[in-house]
GROMACS .gro file of C-alpha atoms in nm:
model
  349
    1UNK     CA    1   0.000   0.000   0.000
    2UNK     CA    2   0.147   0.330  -0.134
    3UNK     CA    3   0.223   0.572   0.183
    4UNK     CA    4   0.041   0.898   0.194
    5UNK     CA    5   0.335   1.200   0.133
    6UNK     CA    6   0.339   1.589   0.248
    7UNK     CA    7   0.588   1.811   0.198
    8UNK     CA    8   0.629   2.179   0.223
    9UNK     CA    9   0.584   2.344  -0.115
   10UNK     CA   10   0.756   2.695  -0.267
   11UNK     CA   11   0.546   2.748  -0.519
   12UNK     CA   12   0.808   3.032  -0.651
   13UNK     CA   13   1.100   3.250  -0.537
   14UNK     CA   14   1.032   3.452  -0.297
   15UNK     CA   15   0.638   3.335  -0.189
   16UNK     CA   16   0.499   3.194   0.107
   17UNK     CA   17   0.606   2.803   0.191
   18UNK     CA   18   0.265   2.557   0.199
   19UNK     CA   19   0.254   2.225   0.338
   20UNK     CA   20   0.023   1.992   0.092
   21UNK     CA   21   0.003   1.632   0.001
   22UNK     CA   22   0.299   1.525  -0.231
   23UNK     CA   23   0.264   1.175  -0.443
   24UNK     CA   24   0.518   0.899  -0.302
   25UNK     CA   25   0.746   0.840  -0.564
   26UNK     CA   26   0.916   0.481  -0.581
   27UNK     CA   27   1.319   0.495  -0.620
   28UNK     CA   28   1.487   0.485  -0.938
   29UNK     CA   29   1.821   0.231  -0.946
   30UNK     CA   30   2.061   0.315  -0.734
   31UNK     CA   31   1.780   0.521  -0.535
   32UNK     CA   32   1.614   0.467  -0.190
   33UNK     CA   33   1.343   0.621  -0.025
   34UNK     CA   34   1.389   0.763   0.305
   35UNK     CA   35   1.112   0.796   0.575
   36UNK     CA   36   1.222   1.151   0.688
   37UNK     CA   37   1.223   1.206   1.060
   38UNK     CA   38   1.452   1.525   1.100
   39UNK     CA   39   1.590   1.787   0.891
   40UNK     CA   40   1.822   2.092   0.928
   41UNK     CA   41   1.816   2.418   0.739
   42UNK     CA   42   2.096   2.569   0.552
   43UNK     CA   43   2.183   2.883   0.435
   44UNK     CA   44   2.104   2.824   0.060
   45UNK     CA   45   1.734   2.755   0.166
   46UNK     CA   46   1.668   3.073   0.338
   47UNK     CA   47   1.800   3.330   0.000
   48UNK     CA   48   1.518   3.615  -0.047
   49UNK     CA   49   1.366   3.497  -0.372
   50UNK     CA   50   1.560   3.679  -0.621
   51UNK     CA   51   1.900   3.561  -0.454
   52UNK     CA   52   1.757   3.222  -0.438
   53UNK     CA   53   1.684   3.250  -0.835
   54UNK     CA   54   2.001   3.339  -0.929
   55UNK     CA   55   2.134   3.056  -0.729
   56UNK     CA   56   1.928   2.749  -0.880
   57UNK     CA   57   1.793   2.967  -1.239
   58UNK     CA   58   1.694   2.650  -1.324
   59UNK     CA   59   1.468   2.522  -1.085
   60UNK     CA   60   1.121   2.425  -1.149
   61UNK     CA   61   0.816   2.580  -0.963
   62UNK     CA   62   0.688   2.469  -0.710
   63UNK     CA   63   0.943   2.257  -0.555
   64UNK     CA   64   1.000   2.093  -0.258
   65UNK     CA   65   1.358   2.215  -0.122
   66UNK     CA   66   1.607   2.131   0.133
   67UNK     CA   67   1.921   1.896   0.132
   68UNK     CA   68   1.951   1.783   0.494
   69UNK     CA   69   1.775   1.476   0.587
   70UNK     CA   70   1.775   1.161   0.845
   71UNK     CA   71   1.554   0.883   0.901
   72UNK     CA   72   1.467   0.524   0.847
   73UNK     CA   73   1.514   0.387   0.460
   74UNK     CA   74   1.173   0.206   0.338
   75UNK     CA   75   1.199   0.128  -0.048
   76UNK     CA   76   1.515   0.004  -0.246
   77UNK     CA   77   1.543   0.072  -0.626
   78UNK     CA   78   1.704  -0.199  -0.836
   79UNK     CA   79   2.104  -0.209  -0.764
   80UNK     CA   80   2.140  -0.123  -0.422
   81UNK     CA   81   2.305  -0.398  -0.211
   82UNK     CA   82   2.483  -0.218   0.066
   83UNK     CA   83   2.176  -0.091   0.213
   84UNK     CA   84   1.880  -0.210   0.337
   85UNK     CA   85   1.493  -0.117   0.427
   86UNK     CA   86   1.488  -0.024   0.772
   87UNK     CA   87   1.826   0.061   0.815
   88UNK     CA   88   1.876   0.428   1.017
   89UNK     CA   89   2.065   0.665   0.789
   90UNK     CA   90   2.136   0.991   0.730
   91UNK     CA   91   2.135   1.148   0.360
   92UNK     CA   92   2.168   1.438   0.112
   93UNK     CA   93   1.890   1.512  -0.068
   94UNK     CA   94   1.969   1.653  -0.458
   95UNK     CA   95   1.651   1.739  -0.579
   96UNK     CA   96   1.714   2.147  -0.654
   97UNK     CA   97   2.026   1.982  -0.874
   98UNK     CA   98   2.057   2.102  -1.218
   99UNK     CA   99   2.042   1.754  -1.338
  100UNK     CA  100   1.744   1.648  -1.095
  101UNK     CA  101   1.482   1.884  -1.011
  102UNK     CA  102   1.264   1.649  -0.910
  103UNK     CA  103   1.020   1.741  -0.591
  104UNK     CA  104   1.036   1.393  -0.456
  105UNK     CA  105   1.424   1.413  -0.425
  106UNK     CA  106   1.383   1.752  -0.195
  107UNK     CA  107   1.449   1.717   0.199
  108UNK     CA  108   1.171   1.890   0.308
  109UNK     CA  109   0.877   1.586   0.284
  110UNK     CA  110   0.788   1.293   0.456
  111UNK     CA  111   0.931   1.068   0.189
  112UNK     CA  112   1.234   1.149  -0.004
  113UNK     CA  113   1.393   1.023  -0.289
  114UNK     CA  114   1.790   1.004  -0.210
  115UNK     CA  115   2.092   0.877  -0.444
  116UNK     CA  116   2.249   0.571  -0.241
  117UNK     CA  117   2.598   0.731  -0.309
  118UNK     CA  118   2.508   1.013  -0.074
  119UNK     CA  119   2.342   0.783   0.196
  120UNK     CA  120   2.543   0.612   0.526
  121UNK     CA  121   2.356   0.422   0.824
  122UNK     CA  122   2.391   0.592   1.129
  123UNK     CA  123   2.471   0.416   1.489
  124UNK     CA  124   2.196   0.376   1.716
  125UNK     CA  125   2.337   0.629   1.968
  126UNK     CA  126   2.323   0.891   1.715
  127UNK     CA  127   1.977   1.061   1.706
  128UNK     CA  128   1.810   1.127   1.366
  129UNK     CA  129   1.820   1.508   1.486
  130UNK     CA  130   2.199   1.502   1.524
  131UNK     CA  131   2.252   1.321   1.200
  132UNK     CA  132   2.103   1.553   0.983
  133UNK     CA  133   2.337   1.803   1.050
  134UNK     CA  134   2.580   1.670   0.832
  135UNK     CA  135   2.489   1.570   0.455
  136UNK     CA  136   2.498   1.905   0.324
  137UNK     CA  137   2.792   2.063   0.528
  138UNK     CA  138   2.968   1.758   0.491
  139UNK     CA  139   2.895   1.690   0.121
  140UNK     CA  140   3.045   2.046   0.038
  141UNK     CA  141   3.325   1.988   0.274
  142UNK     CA  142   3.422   1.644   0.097
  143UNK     CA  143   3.435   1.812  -0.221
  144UNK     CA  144   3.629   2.122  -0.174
  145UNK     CA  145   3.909   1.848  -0.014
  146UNK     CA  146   3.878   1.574  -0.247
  147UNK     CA  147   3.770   1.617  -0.572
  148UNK     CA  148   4.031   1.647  -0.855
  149UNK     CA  149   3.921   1.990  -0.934
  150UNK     CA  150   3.935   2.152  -0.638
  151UNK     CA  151   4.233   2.099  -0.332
  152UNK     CA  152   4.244   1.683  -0.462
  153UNK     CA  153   4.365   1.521  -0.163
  154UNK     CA  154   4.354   1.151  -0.103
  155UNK     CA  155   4.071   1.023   0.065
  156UNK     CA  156   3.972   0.982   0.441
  157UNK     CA  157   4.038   0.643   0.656
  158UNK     CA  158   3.936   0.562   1.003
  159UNK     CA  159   4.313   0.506   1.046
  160UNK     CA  160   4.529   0.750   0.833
  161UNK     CA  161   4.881   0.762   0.767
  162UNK     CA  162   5.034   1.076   0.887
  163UNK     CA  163   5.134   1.309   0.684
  164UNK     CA  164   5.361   1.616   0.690
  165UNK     CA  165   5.193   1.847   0.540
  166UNK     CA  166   4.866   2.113   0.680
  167UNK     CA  167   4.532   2.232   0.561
  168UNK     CA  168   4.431   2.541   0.652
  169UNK     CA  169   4.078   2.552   0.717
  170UNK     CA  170   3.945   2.929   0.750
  171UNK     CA  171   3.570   2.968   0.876
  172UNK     CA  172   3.671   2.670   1.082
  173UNK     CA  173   3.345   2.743   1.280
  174UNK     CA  174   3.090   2.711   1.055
  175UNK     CA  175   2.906   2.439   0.951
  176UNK     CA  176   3.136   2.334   0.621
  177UNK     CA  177   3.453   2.424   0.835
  178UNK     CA  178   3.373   2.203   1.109
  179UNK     CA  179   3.354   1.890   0.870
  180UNK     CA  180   3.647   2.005   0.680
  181UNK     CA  181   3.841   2.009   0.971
  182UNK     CA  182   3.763   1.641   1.101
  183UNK     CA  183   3.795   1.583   0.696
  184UNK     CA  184   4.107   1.638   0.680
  185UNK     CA  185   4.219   1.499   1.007
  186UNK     CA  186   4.085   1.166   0.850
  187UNK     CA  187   4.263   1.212   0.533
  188UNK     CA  188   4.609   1.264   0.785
  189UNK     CA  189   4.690   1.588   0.766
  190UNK     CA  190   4.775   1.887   1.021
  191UNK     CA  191   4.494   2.159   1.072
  192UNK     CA  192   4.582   2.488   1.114
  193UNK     CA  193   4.154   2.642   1.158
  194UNK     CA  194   4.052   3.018   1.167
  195UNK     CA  195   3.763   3.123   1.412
  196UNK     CA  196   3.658   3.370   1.685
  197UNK     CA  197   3.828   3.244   1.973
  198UNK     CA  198   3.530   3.165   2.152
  199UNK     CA  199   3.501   2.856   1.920
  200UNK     CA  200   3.888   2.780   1.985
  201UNK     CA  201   3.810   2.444   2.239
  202UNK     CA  202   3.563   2.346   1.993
  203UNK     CA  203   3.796   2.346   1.661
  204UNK     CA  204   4.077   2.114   1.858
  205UNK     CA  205   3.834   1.868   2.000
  206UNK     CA  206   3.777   1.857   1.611
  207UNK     CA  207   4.079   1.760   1.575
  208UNK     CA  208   4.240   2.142   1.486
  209UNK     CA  209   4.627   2.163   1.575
  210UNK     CA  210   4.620   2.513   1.554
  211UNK     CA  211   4.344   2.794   1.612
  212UNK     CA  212   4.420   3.153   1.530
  213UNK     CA  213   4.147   3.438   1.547
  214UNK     CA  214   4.053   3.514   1.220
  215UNK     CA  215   3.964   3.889   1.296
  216UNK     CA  216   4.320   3.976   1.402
  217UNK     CA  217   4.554   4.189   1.231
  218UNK     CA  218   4.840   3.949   1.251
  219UNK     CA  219   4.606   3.645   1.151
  220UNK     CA  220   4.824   3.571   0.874
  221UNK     CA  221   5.156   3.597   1.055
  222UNK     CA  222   5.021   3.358   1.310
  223UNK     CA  223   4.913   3.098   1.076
  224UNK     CA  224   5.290   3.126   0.905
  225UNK     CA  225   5.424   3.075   1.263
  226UNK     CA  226   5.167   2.781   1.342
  227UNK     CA  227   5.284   2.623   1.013
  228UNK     CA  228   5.625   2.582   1.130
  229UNK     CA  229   5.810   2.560   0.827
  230UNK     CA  230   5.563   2.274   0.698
  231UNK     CA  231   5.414   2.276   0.354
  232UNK     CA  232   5.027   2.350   0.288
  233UNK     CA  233   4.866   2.061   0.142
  234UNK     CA  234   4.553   2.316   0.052
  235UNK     CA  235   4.337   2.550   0.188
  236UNK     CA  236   3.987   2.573   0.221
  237UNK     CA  237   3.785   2.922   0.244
  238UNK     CA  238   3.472   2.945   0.430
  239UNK     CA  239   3.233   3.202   0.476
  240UNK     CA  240   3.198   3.570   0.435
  241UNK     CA  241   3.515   3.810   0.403
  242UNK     CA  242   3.733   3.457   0.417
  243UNK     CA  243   3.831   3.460   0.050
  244UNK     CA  244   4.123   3.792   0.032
  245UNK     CA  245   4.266   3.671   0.373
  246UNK     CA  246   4.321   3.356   0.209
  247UNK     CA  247   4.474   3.417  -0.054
  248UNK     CA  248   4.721   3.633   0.150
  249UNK     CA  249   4.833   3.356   0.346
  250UNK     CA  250   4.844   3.113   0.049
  251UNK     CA  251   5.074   3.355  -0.167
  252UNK     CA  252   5.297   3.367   0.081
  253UNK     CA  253   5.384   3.042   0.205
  254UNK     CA  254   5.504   2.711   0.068
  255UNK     CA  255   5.287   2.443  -0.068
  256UNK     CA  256   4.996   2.388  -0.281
  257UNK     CA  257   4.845   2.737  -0.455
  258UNK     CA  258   4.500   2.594  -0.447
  259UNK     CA  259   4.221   2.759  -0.256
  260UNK     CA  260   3.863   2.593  -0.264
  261UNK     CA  261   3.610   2.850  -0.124
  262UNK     CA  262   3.225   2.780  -0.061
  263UNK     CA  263   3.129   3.091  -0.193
  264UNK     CA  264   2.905   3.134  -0.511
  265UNK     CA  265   3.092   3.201  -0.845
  266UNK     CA  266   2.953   3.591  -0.872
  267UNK     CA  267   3.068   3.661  -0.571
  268UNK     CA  268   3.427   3.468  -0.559
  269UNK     CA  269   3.476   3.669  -0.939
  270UNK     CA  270   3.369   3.984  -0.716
  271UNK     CA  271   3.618   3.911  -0.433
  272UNK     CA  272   3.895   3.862  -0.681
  273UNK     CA  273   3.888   4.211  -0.843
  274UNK     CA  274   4.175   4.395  -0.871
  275UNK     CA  275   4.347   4.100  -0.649
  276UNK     CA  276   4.716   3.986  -0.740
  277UNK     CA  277   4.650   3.570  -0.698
  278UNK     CA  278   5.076   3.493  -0.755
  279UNK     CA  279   4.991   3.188  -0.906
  280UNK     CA  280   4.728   3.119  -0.676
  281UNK     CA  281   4.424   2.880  -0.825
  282UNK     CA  282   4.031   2.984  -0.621
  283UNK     CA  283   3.777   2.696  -0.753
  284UNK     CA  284   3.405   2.758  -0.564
  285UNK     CA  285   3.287   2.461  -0.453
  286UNK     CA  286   2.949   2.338  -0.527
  287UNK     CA  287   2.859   2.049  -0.256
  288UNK     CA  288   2.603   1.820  -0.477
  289UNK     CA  289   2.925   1.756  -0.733
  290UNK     CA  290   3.021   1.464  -0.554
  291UNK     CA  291   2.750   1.242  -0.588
  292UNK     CA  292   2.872   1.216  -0.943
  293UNK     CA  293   3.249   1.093  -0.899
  294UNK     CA  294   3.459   0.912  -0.666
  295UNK     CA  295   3.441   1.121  -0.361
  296UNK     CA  296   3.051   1.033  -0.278
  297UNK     CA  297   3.073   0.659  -0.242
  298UNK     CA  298   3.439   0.718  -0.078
  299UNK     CA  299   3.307   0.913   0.198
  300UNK     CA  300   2.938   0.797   0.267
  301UNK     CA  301   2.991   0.445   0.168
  302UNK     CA  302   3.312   0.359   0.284
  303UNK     CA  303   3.422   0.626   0.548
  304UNK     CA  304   3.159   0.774   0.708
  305UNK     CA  305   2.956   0.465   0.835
  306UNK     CA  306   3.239   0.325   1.059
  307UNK     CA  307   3.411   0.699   1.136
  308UNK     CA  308   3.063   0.725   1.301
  309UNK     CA  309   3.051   0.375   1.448
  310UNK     CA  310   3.385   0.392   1.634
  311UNK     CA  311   3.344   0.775   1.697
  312UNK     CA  312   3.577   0.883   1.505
  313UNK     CA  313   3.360   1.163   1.344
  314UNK     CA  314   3.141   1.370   1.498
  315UNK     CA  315   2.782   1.463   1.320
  316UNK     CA  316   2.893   1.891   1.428
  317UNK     CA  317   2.785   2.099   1.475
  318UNK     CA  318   2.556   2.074   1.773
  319UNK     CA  319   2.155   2.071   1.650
  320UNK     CA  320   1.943   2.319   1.817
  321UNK     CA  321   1.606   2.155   1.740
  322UNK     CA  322   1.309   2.412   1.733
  323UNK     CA  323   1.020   2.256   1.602
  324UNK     CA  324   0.823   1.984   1.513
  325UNK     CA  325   0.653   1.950   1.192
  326UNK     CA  326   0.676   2.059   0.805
  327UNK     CA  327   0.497   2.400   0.916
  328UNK     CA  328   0.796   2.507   1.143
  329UNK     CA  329   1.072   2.478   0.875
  330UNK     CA  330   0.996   2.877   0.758
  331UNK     CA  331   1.054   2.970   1.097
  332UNK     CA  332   1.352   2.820   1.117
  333UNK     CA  333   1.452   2.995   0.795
  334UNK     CA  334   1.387   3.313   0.929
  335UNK     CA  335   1.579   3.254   1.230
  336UNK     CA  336   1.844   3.139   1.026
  337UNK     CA  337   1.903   3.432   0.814
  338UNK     CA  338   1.945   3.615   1.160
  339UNK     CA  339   2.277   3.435   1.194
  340UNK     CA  340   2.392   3.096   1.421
  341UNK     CA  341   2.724   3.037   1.533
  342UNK     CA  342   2.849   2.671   1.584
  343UNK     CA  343   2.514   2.518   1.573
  344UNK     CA  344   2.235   2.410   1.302
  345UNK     CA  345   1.866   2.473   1.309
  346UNK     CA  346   1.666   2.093   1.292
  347UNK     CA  347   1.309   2.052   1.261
  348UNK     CA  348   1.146   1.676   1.346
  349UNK     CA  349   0.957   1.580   1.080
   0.00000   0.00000   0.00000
């Protein structure tokens, strides 16, 4: 018998959210559908309507929205073996992609369509409203590290070698930041993380080696002391204002010349005006990339579900849940473009 679906509808850029019966759509290959039971809210989901056009021009109205998702898997589609109906996992949904959008495959529903390469079971002692903190944030993470076309380091292990060489992770804080930095502690490497210092403790029980305030004046002389005459392996730029400091640092020191940022292209072309880059290479990282490559089965099939399991990883940063219910997501949106520091908004669905 075919579930009954809701799910919170924009019917365009910029209008009012409205929670209405969706149909339950049955998983393509290499597709399962998740029972949602919590979701978290990200920053790309709460752009005024004009900003949120320019982001996804090619999204089709109305859609269903949202990337964030945990819950219990209850359909298979043809192909997927590693998984398995009931199991607990935590997901990214893809559905405002270029190449999807597709309303079932949003987050912000009671079942969603997910790929399997961006799905991992979850431990029992991790709570569905914990778990969803992660896909997106981590997703975006994983690909500014990983993927050939951006920093290209080798994969995360549960047991790395170590290597001699640092990532410098600035915007440590955020959401991104704080899965870059256990990212690249998996993958071996030194972390030297930016933040306000209040977030210092935080960043090394992350695994951070280093923390220097990112709103100093001699922020970039401290990370050059802090790197101790090691090589950078790559750096990853995160946030607002993180981009020009950056590339300071990066010009000036030995290593890699590569900078991934998780900014949008317009405004990483913007930041980059009238900028000497000294060889310097900025790629803006788009998180749903990996799905498509190596770098989404390496990390949610084959890292992520026993980094979790042995505690290893940490689903960070800390949820603040604040409602219950498709009808409180727009809250949370609101409250989200009012700023959060080292937590994520989650909504029990």
């Amino acid at each position: 018998m075919t579930p009954d679906n809701a799910a919170l509808w924009l019917p365009r850029p910029g209008a009012t959210f409205e929670v209405r019966a969706a149909p339950y759509t049955a998983p393509a290959p290499d597709q399962v559908v998740v029972r949602v039971r919590a979701v978290a809210v990200n920053p790309v989901d709460a752009f005024p309507g004009i900003f949120y056009r320019m982001m996804v021009p090619w999204l089709t109205f109305p859609a269903v929205i949202g990337s964030d998702v945990a819950g219990e898997i209850v359909q298979l589609g043809a192909g997927v073996t590693r998984l398995h109906v009931g199991d607990r996992v935590l997901g990214m949904a893809v559905g405002v992609e270029r190449d999807r959008n597709r309303a079932a495959e949003g987050a912000f529903q009671h079942y969603a369509v997910l790929p399997q390469t961006l799905v991992s079971p979850i431990p029992d002692a991790l709570s569905f409203e914990q778990a969803c903190v992660l896909p997106l944030a981590l997703s975006t993470a994983a690909t500014g590290l990983f993927q050939s076309d951006h920093l290209g380091l080798p994969l995360p292990t549960v047991a790395p070698p170590p290597r001699d060489e640092t990532v410098l992770v600035w915007g440590a804080s955020t959401s991104v930041g704080s899965n870059a930095v256990q990212l690249a502690r998996g993958a071996g490497y030194r972390v030297i993380a930016t933040s306000s210092p209040q977030n210092f403790d935080y960043l090394r029980s992350l695994g951070a080696e280093s923390t220097i305030d990112r709103r100093s004046r001699t922020a970039a002389d401290d990370i050059v002391t802090a790197l101790d005459g090691r090589t950078l392996a790559g750096s990853y730029a995160i946030g607002r204002r993180s981009l020009r400091p950056t590339l300071d640092v990066v010009a000036s020191v030995p290593g890699s010349r590569r900078i991934a940022t998780a900014q949008p292209s317009v405004a990483v072309r913007f930041d980059l005006l009238g900028r000497r880059r000294h060889g310097v290479r900025v790629t803006p990282v788009w998180g749903g990339t990996l799905r498509s490559n190596e770098v989404g089965p390496g990390i949610y099939a084959e890292y992520l579900p026993a980094a979790l399991a042995e505690g290893t990883y940490r689903a960070t940063p800390e949820a603040l849940v604040i409602g219950e219910g498709l009808e409180q997501i727009p809250a949370a949106l609101t409250r989200l473009r009012r700023g959060v520091s080292a937590q994520k908004l989650v909504i029990r669905v």
